[in-house]
Coordinates of C-alpha atoms in Angstrom, one line a residue:
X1 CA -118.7 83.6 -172.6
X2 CA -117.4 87.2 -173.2
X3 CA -120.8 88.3 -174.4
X4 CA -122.6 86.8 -171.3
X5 CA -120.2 88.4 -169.0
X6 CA -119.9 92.3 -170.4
X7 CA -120.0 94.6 -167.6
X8 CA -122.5 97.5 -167.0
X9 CA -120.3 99.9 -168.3
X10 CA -119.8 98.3 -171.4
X11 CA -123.0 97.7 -172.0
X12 CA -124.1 102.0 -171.5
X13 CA -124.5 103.2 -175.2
X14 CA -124.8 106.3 -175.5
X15 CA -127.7 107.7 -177.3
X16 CA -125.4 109.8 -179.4
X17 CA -123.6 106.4 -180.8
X18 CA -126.3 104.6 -181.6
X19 CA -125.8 102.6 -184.6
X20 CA -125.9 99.6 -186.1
X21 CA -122.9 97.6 -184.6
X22 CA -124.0 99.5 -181.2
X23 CA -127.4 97.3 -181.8
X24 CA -125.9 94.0 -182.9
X25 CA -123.6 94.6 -179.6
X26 CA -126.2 94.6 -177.3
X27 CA -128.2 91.7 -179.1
X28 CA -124.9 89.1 -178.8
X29 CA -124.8 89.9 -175.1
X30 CA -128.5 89.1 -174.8
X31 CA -128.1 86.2 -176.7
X32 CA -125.2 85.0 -174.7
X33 CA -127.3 85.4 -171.2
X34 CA -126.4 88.6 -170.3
X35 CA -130.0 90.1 -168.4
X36 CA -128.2 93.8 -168.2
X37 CA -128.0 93.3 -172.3
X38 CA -131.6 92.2 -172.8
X39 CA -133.1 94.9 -170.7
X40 CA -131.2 98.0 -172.3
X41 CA -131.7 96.1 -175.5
X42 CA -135.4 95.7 -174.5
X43 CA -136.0 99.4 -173.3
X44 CA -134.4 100.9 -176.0
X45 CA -136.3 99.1 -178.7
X46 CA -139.8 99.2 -176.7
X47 CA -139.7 103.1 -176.2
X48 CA -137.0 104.4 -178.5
X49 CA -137.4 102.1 -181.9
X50 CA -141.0 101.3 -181.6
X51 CA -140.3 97.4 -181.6
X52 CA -142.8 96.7 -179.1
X53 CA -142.9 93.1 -179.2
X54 CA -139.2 92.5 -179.5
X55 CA -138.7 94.6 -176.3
X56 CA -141.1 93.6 -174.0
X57 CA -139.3 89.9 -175.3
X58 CA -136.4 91.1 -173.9
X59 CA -137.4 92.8 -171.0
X60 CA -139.4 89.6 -170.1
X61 CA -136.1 87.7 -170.5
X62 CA -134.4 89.6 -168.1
X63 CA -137.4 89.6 -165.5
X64 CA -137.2 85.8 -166.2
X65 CA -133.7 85.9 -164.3
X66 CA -134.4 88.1 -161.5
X67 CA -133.5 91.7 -162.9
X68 CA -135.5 93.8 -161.0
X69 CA -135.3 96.8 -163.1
X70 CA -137.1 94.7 -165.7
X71 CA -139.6 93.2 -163.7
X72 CA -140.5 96.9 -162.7
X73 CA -140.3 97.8 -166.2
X74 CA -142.6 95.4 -167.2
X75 CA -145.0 96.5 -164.2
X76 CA -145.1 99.8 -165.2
X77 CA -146.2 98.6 -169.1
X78 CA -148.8 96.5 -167.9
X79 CA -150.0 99.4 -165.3
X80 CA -150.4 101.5 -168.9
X81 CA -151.3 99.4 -171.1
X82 CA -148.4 100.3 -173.2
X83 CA -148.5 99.4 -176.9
X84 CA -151.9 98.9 -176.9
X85 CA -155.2 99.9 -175.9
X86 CA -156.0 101.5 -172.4
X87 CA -158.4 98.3 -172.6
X88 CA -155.0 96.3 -172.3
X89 CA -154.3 97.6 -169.0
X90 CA -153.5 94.4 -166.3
X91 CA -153.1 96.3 -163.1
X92 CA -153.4 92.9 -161.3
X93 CA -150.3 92.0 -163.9
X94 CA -148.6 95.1 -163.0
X95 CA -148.9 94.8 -158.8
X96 CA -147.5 91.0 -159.5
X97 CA -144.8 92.5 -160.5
X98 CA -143.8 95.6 -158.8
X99 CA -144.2 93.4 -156.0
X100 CA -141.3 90.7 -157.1
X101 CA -139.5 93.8 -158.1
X102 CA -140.1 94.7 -154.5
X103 CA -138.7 92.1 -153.0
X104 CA -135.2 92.3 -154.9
X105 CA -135.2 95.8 -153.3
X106 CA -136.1 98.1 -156.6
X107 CA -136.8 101.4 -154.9
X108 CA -139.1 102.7 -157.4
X109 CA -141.1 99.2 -157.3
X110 CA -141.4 99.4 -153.5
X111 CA -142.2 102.9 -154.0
X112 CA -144.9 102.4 -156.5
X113 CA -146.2 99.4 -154.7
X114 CA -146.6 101.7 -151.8
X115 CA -148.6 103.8 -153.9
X116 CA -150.6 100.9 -155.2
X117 CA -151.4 99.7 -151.3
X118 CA -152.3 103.1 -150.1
X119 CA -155.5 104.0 -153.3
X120 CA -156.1 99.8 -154.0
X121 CA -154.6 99.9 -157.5
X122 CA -154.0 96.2 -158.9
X123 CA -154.4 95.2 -155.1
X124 CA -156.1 94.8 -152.3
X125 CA -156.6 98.6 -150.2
X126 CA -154.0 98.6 -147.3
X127 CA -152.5 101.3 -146.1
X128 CA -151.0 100.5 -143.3
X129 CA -148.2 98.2 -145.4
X130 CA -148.3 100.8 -148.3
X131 CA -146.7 103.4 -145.7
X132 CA -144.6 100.8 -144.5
X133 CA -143.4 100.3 -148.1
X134 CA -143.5 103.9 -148.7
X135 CA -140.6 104.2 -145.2
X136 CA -138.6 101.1 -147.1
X137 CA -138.4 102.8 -150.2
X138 CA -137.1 106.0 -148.3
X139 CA -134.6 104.3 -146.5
X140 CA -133.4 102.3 -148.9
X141 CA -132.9 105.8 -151.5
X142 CA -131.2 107.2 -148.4
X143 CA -128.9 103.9 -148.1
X144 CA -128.2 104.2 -152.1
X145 CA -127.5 108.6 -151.7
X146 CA -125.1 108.1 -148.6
X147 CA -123.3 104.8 -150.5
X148 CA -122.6 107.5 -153.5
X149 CA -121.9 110.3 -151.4
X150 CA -119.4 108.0 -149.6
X151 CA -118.0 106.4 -152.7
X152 CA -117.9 109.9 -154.5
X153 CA -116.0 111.2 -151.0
X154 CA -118.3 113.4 -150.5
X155 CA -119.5 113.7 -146.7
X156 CA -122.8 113.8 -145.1
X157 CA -122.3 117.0 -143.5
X158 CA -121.3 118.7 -146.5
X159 CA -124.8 118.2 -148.3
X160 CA -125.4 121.3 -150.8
X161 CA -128.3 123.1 -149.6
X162 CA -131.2 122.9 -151.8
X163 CA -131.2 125.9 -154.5
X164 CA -127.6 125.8 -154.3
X165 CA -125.5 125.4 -157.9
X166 CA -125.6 122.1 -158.5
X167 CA -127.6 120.3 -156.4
X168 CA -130.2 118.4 -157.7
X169 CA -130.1 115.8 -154.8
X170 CA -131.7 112.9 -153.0
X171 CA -135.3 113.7 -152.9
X172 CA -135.7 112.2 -149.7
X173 CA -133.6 114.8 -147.8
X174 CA -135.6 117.9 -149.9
X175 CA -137.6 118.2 -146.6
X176 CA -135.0 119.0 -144.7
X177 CA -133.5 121.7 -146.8
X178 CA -130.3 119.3 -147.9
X179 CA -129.0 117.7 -150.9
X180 CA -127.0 114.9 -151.4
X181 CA -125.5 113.9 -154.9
X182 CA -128.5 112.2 -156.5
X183 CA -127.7 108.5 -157.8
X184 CA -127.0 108.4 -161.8
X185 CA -129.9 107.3 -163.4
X186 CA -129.6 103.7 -165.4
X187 CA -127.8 103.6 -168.6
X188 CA -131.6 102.4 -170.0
X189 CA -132.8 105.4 -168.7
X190 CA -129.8 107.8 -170.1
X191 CA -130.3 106.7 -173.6
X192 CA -133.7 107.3 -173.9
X193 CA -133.7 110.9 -172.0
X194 CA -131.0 112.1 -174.6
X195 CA -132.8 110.2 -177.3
X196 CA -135.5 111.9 -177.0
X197 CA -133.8 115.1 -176.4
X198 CA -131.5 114.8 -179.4
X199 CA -135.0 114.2 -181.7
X200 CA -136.8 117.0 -180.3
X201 CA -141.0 117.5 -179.8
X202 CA -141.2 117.4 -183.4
X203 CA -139.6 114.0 -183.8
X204 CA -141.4 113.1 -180.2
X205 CA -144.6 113.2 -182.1
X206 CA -144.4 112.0 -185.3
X207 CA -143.1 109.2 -187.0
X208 CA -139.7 109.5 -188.7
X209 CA -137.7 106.6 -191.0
X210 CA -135.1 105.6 -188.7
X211 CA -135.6 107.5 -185.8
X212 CA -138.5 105.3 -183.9
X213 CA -140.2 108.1 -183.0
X214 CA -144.3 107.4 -184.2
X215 CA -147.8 109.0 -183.3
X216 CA -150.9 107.7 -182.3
X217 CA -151.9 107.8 -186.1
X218 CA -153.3 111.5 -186.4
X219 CA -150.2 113.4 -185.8
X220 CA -151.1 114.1 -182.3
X221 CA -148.1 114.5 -179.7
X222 CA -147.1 111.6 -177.5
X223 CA -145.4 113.2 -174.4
X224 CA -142.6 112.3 -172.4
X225 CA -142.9 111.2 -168.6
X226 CA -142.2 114.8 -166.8
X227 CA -139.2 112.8 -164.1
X228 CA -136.3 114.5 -165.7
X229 CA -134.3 110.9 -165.4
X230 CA -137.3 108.9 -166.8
X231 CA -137.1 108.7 -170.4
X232 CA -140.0 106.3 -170.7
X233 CA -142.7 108.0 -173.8
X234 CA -146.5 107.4 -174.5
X235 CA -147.6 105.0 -177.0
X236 CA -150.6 106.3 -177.5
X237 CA -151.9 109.6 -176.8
X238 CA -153.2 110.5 -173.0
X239 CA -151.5 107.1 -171.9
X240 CA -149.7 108.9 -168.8
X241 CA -151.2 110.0 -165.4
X242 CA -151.1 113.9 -165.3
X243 CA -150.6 116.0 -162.6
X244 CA -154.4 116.4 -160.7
X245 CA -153.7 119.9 -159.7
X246 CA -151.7 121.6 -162.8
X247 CA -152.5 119.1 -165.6
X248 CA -148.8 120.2 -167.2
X249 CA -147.1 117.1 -166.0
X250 CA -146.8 114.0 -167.3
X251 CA -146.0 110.3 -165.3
X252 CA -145.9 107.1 -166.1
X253 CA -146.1 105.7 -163.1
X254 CA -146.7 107.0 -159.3
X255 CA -143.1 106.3 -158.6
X256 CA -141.9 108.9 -160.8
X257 CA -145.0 111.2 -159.7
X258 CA -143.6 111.4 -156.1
X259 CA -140.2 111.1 -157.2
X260 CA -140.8 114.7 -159.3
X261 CA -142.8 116.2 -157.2
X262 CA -139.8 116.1 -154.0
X263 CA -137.5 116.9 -156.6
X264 CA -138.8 119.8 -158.7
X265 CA -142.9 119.7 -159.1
X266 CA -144.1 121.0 -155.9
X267 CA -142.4 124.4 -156.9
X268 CA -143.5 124.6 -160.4
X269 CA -147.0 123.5 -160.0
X270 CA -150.0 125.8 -160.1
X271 CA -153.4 125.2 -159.7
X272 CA -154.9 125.1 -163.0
X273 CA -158.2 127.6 -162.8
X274 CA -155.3 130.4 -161.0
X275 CA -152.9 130.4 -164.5
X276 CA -156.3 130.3 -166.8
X277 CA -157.9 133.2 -164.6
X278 CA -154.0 134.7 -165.3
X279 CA -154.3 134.0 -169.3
X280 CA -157.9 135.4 -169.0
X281 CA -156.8 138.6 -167.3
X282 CA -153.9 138.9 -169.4
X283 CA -155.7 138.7 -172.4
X284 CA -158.1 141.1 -171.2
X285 CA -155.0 143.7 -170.5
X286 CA -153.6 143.5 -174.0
X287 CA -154.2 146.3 -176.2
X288 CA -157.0 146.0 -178.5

């Protein structure tokens, strides 16, 4: 009964204290019921340990119940075809999905959904509801950024400007030239961004006894998703959408595409034939 009823905050390991006893933690929980359990459980051993079949177990336990960061989880893996073949892509699978996600008010599911509405990915074309999505999603972020500005006692009028020390804010409001404190990402999502970062690109790309990091079999580099608060890495080479215009970021969904793009990407990105006509002339400047 303990197990079953751990809170959230019990349940964040950090990536730094993974062990062991961290592991067989999280599995009692699961075992007892808890769906919090099974999906950190689940994400961690899907993306981080390489136990592809065990997680997705999980995370499909969790989705079972109604936790719509698992069912949106599980979209985004069937979207990708992760852990297989591109051939094992279900986009039909993965709208299903993002759209019970949806409904329990995910943001990034109604966001992606949106997405999936407005180019006919997995679904039927409509654009009209995908905008409509797209404005749910929006307001609902904005609901969630003014609940933790409010709970964190930090007032609406008192939004950082963008560019300011600091403030890496609500994308929503990056329009507008404001900034509120930007929600904490999930404790699922915390482990694997300073997993990853603790392993480096080196460990990112090849497989290493008891670190879960693996290849796609020749060595090649399997490459994070580019969202700064993501986590989520290839399992095979060129899983991930890239970035049409720049090709230097990676996504693994079109949630976390728009999400980056508000919060960082549309100031970093360059067309790709300017910064290869930039290497060209460079190259042609350097001394012979």
């Amino acid at each position: 009964m303990v197990f079953a009823k751990a809170s959230a905050a019990s349940l964040a390991v950090k990536a730094a204290a993974w062990s062991e006893p961290a592991q067989r933690f999280l599995k009692r929980c699961a075992d007892a019921g808890n769906l919090e359990a099974c999906y950190i459980l689940g994400m961690i051993r899907f993306y981080c340990l390489g136990s592809r079949s065990s997680g997705a177990a999980l995370l499909a336990r969790a989705a079972v119940g109604g936790h719509a960061a698992a069912l949106y989880s599980l979209a985004v893996i069937q979207f990708n075809g992760s852990g297989g073949a591109k051939s094992d892509r279900d986009l039909r699978a993965g709208a299903a999905l993002c759209a019970r996600a949806a409904a329990l008010g995910h943001v990034d599911a109604l966001r992606e959904l949106g997405h999936c509405l407005q180019d006919g990915y997995g679904v039927r074309r409509d654009p009209g509801e995908g905008r409509r999505l797209l404005v749910a999603a929006n307001a609902r972020e904005l609901t969630l950024a003014l609940a933790a500005a409010a709970a964190s006692r930090h007032p609406f009028a008192a939004a950082l400007p963008l560019g300011s020390a600091g403030a890496g804010g609500c994308p929503l409001l990056s329009d507008f030239g404001w900034s509120l404190p930007e929600a904490e990402p999930h404790a699922a999502n915390q482990f694997m961004v300073d997993w990853w970062a603790s392993r480096g690109a080196q460990a990112a790309a090849a497989k290493k006894p008891g670190t879960g990091g693996d290849s796609d079999g020749d060595g090649a580099e399997l490459r994070l998703c580019s969202h700064v608060r993501c986590g989520r890495r290839e399992t095979r080479r060129h899983e991930f959408r890239r970035c049409s215009v720049c090709g230097a970021a990676n996504y693994c969904s079109r949630a976390c595409q728009a999400l980056d793009w508000k919060r960082a990407h549309k100031a970093q990105c360059v067309p790709m034939d300017r910064w290869l006509l930039a290497a060209a002339n460079a190259g042609e400047a350097a001394p012979q």
